[in-house]
PDB file of C-alpha atoms in Angstrom:
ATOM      1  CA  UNK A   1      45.533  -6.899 -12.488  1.00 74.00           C
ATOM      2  CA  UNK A   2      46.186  -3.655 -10.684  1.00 84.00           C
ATOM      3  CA  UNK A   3      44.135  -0.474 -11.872  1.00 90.00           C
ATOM      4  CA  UNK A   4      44.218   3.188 -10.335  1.00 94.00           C
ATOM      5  CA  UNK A   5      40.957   5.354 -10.578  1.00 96.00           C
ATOM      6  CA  UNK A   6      41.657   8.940  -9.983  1.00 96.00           C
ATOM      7  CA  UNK A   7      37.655  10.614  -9.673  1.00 93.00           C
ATOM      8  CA  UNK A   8      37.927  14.082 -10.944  1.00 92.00           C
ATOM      9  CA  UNK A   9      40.454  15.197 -13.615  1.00 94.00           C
ATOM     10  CA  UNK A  10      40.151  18.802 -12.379  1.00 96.00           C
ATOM     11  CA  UNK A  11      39.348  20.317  -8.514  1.00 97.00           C
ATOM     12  CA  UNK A  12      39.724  23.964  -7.461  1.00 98.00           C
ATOM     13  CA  UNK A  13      39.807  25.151  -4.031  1.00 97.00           C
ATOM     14  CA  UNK A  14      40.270  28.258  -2.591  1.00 98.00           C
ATOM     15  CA  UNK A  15      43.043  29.566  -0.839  1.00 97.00           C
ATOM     16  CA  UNK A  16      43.107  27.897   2.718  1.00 97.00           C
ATOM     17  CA  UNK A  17      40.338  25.555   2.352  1.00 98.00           C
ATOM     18  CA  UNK A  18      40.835  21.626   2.633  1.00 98.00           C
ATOM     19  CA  UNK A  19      42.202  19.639  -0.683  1.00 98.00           C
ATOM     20  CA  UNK A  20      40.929  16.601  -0.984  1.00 98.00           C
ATOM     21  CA  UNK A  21      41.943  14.475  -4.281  1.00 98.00           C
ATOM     22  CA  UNK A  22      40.466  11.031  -4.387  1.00 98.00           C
ATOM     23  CA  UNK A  23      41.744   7.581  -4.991  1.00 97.00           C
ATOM     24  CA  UNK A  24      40.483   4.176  -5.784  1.00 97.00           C
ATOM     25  CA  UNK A  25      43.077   1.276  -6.310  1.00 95.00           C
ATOM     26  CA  UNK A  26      42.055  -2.197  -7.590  1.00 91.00           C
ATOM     27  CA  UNK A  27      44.417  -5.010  -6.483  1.00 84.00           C
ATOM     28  CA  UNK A  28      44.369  -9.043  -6.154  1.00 78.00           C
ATOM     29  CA  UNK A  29      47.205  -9.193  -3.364  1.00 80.00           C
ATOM     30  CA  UNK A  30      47.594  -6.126  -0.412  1.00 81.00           C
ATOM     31  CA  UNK A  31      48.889  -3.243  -2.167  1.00 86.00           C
ATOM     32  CA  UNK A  32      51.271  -0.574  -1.994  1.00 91.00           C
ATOM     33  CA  UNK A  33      50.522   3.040  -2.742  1.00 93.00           C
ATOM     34  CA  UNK A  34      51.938   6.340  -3.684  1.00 95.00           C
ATOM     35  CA  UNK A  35      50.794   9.787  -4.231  1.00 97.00           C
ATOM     36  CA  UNK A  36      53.108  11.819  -6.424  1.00 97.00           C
ATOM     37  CA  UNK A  37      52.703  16.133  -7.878  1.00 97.00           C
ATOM     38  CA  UNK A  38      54.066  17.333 -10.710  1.00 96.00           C
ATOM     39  CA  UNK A  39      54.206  21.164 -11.791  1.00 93.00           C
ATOM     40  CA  UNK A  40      54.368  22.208 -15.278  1.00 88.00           C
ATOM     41  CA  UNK A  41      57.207  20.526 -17.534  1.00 84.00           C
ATOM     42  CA  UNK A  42      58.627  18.540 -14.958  1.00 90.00           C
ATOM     43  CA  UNK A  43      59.320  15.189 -13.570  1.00 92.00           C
ATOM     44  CA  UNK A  44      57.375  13.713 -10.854  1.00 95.00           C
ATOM     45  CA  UNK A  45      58.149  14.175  -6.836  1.00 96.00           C
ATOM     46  CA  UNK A  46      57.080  11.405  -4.264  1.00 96.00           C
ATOM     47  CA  UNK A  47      54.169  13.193  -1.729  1.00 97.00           C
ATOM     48  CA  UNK A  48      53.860   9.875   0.263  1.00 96.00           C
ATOM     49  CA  UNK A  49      53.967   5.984   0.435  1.00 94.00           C
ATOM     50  CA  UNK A  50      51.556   3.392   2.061  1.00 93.00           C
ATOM     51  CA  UNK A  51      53.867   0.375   2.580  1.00 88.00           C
ATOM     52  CA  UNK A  52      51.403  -1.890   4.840  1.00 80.00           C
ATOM     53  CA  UNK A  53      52.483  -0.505   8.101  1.00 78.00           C
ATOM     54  CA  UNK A  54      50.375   2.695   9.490  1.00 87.00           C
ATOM     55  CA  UNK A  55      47.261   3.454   7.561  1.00 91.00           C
ATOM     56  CA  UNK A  56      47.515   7.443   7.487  1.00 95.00           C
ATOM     57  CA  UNK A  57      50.456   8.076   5.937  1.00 96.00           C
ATOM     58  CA  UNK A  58      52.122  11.458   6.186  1.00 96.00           C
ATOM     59  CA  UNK A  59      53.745  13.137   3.619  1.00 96.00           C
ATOM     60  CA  UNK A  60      55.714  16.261   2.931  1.00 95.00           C
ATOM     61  CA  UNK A  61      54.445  19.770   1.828  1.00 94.00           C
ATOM     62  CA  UNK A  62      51.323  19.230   4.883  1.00 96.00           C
ATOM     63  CA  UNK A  63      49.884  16.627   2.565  1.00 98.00           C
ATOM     64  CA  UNK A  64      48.813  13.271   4.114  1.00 97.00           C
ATOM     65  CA  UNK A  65      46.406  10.470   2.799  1.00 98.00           C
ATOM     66  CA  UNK A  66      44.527   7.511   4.518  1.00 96.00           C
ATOM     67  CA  UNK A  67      44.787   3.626   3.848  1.00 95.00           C
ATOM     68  CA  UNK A  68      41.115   2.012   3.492  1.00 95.00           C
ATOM     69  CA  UNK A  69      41.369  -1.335   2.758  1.00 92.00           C
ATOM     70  CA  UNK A  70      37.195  -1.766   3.004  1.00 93.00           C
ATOM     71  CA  UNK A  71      36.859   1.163   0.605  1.00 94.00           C
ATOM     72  CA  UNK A  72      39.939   0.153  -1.685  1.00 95.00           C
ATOM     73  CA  UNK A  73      40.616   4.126  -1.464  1.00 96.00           C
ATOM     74  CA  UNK A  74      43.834   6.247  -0.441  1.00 97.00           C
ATOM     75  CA  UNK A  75      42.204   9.683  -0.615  1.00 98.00           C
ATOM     76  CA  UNK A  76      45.373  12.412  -0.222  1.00 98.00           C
ATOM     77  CA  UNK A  77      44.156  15.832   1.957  1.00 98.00           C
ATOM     78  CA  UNK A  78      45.639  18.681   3.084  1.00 98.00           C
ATOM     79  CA  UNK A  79      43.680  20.894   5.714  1.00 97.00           C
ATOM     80  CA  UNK A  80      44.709  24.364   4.708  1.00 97.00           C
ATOM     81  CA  UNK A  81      45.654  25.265   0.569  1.00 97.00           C
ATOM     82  CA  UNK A  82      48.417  26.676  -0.724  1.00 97.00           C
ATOM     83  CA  UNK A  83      48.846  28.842  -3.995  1.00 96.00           C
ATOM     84  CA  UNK A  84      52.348  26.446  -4.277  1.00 96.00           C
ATOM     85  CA  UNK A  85      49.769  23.976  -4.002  1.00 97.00           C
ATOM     86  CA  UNK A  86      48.586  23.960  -8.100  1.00 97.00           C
ATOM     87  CA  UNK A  87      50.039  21.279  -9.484  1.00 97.00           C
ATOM     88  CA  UNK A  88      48.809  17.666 -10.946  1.00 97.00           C
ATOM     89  CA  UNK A  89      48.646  15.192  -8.506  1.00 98.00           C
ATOM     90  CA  UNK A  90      48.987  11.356  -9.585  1.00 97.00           C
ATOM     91  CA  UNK A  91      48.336   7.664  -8.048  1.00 97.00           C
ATOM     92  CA  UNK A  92      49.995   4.995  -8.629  1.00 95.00           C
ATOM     93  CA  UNK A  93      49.744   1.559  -7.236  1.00 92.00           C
ATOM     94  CA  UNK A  94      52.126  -1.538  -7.305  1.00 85.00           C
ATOM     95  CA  UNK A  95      51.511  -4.948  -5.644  1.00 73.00           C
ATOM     96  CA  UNK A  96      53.383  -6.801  -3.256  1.00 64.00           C
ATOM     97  CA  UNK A  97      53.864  -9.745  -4.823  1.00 62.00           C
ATOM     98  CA  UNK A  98      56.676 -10.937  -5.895  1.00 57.00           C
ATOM     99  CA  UNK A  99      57.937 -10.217  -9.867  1.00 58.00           C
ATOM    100  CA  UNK A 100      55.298  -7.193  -9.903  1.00 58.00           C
ATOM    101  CA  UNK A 101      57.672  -4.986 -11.035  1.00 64.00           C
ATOM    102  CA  UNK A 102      55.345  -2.239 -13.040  1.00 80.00           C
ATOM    103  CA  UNK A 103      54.163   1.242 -10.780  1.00 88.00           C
ATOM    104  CA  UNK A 104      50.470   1.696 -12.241  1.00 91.00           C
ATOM    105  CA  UNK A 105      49.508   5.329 -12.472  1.00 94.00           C
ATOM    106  CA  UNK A 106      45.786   6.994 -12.749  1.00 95.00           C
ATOM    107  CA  UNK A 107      44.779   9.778 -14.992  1.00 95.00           C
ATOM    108  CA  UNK A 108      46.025  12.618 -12.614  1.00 96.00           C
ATOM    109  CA  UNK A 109      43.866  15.230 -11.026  1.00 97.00           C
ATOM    110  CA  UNK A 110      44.982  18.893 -12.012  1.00 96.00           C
ATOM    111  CA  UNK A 111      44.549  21.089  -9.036  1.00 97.00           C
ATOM    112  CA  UNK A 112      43.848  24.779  -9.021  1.00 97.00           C
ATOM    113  CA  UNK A 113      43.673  27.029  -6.158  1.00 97.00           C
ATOM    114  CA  UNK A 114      41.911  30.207  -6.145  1.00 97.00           C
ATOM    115  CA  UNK A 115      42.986  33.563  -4.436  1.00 95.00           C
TER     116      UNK A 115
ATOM    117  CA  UNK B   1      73.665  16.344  -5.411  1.00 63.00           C
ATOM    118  CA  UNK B   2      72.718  12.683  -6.375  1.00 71.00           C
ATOM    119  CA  UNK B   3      69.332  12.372  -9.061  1.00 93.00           C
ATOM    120  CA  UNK B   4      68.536  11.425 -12.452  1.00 96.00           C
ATOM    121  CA  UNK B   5      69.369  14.018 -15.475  1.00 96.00           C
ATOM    122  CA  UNK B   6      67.591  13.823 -18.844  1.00 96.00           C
ATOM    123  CA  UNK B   7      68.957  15.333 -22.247  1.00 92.00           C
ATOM    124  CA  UNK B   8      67.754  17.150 -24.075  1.00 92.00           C
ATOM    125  CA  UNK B   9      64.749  19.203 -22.580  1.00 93.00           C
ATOM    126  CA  UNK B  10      63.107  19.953 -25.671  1.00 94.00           C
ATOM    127  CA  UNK B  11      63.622  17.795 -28.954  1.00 93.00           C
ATOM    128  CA  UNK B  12      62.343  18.395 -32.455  1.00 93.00           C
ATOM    129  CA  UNK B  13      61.964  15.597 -35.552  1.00 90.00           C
ATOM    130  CA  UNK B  14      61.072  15.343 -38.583  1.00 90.00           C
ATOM    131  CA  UNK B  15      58.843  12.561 -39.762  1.00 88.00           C
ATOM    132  CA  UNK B  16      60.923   9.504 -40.855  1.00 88.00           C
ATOM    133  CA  UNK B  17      63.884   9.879 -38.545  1.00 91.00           C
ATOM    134  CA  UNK B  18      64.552   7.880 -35.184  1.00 93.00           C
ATOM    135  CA  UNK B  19      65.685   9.953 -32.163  1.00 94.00           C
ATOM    136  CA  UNK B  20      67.010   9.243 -28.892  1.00 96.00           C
ATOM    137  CA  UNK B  21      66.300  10.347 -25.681  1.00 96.00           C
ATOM    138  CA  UNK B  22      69.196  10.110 -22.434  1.00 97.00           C
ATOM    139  CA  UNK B  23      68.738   9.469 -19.327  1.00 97.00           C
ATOM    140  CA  UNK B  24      71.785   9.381 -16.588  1.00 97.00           C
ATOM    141  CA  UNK B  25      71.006   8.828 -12.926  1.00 97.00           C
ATOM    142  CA  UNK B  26      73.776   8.683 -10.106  1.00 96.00           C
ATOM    143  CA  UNK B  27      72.098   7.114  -7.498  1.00 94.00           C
ATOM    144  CA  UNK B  28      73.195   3.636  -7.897  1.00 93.00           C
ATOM    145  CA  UNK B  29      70.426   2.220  -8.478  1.00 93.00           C
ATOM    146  CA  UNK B  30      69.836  -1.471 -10.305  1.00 92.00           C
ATOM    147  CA  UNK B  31      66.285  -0.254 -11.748  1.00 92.00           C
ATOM    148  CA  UNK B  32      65.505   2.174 -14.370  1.00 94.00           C
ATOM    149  CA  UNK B  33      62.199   2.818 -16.561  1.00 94.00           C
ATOM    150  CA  UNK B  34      61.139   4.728 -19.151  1.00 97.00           C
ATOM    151  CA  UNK B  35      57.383   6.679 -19.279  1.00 97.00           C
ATOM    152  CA  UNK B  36      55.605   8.631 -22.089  1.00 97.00           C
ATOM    153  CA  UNK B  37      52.719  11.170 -20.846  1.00 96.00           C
ATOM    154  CA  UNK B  38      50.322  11.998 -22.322  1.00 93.00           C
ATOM    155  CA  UNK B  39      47.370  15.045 -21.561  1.00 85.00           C
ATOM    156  CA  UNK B  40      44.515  13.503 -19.665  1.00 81.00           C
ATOM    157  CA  UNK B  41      46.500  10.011 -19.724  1.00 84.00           C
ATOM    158  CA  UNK B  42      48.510   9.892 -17.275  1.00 88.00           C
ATOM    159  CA  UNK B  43      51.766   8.196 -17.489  1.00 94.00           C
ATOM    160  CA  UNK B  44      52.162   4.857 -19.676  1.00 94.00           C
ATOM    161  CA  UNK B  45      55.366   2.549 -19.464  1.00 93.00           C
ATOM    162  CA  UNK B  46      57.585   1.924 -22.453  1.00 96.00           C
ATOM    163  CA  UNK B  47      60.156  -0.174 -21.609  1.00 96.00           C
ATOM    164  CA  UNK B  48      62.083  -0.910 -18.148  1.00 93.00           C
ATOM    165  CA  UNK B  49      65.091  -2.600 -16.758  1.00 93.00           C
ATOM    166  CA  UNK B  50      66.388  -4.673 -13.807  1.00 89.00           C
ATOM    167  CA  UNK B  51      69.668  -5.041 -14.106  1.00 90.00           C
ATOM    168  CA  UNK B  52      72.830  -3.659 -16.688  1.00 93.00           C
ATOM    169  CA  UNK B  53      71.713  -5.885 -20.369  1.00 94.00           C
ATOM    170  CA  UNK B  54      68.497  -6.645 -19.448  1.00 93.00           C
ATOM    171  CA  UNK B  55      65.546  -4.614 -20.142  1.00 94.00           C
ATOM    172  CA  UNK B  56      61.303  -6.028 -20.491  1.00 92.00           C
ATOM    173  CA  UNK B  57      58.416  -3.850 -22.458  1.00 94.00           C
ATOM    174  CA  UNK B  58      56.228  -2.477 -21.102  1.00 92.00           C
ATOM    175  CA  UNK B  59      52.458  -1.289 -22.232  1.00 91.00           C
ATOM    176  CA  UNK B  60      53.234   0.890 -25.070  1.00 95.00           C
ATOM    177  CA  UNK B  61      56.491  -0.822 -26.706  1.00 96.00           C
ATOM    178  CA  UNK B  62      55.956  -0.546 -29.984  1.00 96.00           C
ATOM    179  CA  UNK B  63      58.102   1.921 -31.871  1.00 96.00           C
ATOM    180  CA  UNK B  64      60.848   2.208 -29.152  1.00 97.00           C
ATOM    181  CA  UNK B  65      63.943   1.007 -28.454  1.00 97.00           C
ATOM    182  CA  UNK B  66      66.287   0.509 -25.446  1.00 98.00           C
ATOM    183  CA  UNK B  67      69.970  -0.627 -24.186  1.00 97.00           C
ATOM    184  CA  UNK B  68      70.889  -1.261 -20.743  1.00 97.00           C
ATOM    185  CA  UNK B  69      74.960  -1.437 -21.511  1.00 97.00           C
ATOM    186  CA  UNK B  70      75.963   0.556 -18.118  1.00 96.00           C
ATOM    187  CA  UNK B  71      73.802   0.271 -14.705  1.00 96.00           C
ATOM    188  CA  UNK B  72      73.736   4.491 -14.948  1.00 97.00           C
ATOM    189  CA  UNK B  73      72.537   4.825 -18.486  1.00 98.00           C
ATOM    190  CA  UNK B  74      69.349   3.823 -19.798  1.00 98.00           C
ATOM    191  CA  UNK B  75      68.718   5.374 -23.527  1.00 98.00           C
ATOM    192  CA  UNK B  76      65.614   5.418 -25.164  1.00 97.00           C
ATOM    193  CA  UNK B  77      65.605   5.265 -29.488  1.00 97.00           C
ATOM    194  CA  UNK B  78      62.072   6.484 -30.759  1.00 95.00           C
ATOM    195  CA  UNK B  79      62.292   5.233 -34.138  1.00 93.00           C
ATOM    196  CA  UNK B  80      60.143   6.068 -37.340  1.00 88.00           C
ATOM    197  CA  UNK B  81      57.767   2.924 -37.110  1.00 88.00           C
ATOM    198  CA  UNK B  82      56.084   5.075 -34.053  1.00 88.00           C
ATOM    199  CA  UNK B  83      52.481   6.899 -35.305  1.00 88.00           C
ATOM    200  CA  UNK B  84      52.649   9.264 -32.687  1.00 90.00           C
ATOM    201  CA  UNK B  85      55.866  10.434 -31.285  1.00 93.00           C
ATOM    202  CA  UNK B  86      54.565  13.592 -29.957  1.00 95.00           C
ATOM    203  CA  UNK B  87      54.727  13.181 -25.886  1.00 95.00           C
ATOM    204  CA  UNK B  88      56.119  14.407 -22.629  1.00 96.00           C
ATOM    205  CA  UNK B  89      58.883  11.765 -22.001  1.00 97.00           C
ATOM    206  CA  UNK B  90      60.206  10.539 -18.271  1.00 97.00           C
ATOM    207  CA  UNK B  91      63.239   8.528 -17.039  1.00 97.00           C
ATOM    208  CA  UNK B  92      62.821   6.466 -13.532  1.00 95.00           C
ATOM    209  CA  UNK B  93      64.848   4.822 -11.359  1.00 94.00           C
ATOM    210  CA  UNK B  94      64.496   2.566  -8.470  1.00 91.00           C
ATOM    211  CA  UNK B  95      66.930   0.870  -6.164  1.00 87.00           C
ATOM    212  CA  UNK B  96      64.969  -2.597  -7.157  1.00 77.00           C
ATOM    213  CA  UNK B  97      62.253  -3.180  -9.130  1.00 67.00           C
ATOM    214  CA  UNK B  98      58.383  -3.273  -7.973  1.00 66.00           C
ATOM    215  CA  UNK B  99      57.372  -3.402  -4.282  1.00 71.00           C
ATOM    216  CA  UNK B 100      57.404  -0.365  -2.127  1.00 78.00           C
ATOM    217  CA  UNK B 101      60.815   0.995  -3.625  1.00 84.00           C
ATOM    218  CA  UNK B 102      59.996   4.647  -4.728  1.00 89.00           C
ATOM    219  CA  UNK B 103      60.573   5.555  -8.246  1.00 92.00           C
ATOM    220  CA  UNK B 104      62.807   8.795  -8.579  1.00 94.00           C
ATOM    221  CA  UNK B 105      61.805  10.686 -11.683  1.00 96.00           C
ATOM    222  CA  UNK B 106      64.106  12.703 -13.953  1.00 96.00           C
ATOM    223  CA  UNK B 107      62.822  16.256 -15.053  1.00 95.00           C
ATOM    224  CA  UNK B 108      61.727  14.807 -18.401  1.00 95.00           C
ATOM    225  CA  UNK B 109      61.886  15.551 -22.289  1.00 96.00           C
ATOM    226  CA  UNK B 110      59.013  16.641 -24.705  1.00 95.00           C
ATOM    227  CA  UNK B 111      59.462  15.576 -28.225  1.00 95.00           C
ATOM    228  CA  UNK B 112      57.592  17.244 -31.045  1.00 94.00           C
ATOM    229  CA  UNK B 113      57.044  16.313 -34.331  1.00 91.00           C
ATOM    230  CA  UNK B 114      57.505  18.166 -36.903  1.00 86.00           C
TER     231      UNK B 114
END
């Protein structure tokens, strides 16, 4: 079974320094992985996708996370923070199997950024 | 502008009474799903569907209802045998279902209570 472990319900960084919002998947067949933010009272917005073909994945908003398959992680960083930045960020993993049809999520990690 | 619309925003209801939730989307797509959220839970899935009249549970099925009837409509009844209604609802879609297809998420509903 698939599982998403999201280390760190809250971060805070300060204005301009690096985010980085960890990920650890669990899955029996090769994965696929997404990284999605939500701000307050709304739906969720795709950041990225890792679909099996290049292992650091770029996303939009400067955010881009890192495929490692020996670390079961996809870690999502962005080098310089944002106040537009504060959001919740979630994981979510699905497998590539055929007749997986469910999009596990993790806990979410509630990011802050400081003036 | 193509996307997925959910009705109403904010919902109130009493104790005993069953309620449901819309959710449109325009984007043609086959898939559609149906997520309550939770603080500190992330997001759990109720109920989701494949194709128009057929629809599968998901994790947390008990108290809800669905109907697939049209491939843009995917309603979601929250009747009175749920304990605990109270939650930040959210309509997907998909142009299939699983695999790397990205789920497009509608802005949501939060139901209260009362």
């Amino acid at each position: 079974a698939q599982s998403v472990t999201q280390l760190g319900s809250h971060v805070s960084v300060s204005e301009g320094a690096l985010v980085l919002l960890r990920c650890n998947y669990s899955s029996s067949v090769p994965p696929y992985l997404f990284w999605y933010v939500q701000y307050p009272n709304q739906g969720l917005q795709l950041l990225l996708k890792y679909t099996s073909a290049a292992t650091l994945v770029k996303g939009i908003n400067g955010f881009e996370a890192e495929f490692k398959k020996s670390e079961t992680s996809f870690h999502l960083t962005k080098p310089s923070a944002h106040m537009s930045d504060a959001a919740e960020y979630f994981c979510a993993v699905t497998e590539s199997n055929f007749g997986n049809e469910k999009l596990t999520f993790g806990t979410g990690t509630r990011l802050t950024i400081i003036p | 502008d193509g996307g997925i619309t959910q009705s109403p925003k904010y919902l109130f209801r009493k104790e005993g009474q069953n309620v449901t939730l819309s959710c449109e989307q325009n984007l043609n797509h086959d898939a559609m799903y149906w997520y309550r959220q939770d603080p500190g839970q992330g997001l759990r899935l109720i109920y989701y569907s494949q194709i128009v009249n057929d629809f599968q549970k998901g994790d947390i099925a008990e108290g809800y209802s669905v109907s697939r009837e049209k491939k843009e409509s995917f309603p979601l009844t929250v009747t009175s045998a749920q304990k605990n209604p109270t939650a930040f609802y959210l309509c997907a879609s998909s142009s299939r279902s699983g695999g790397a297809d990205t789920q497009y998420f509608g802005p949501g509903t939060r139901l209260t209570v009362l």
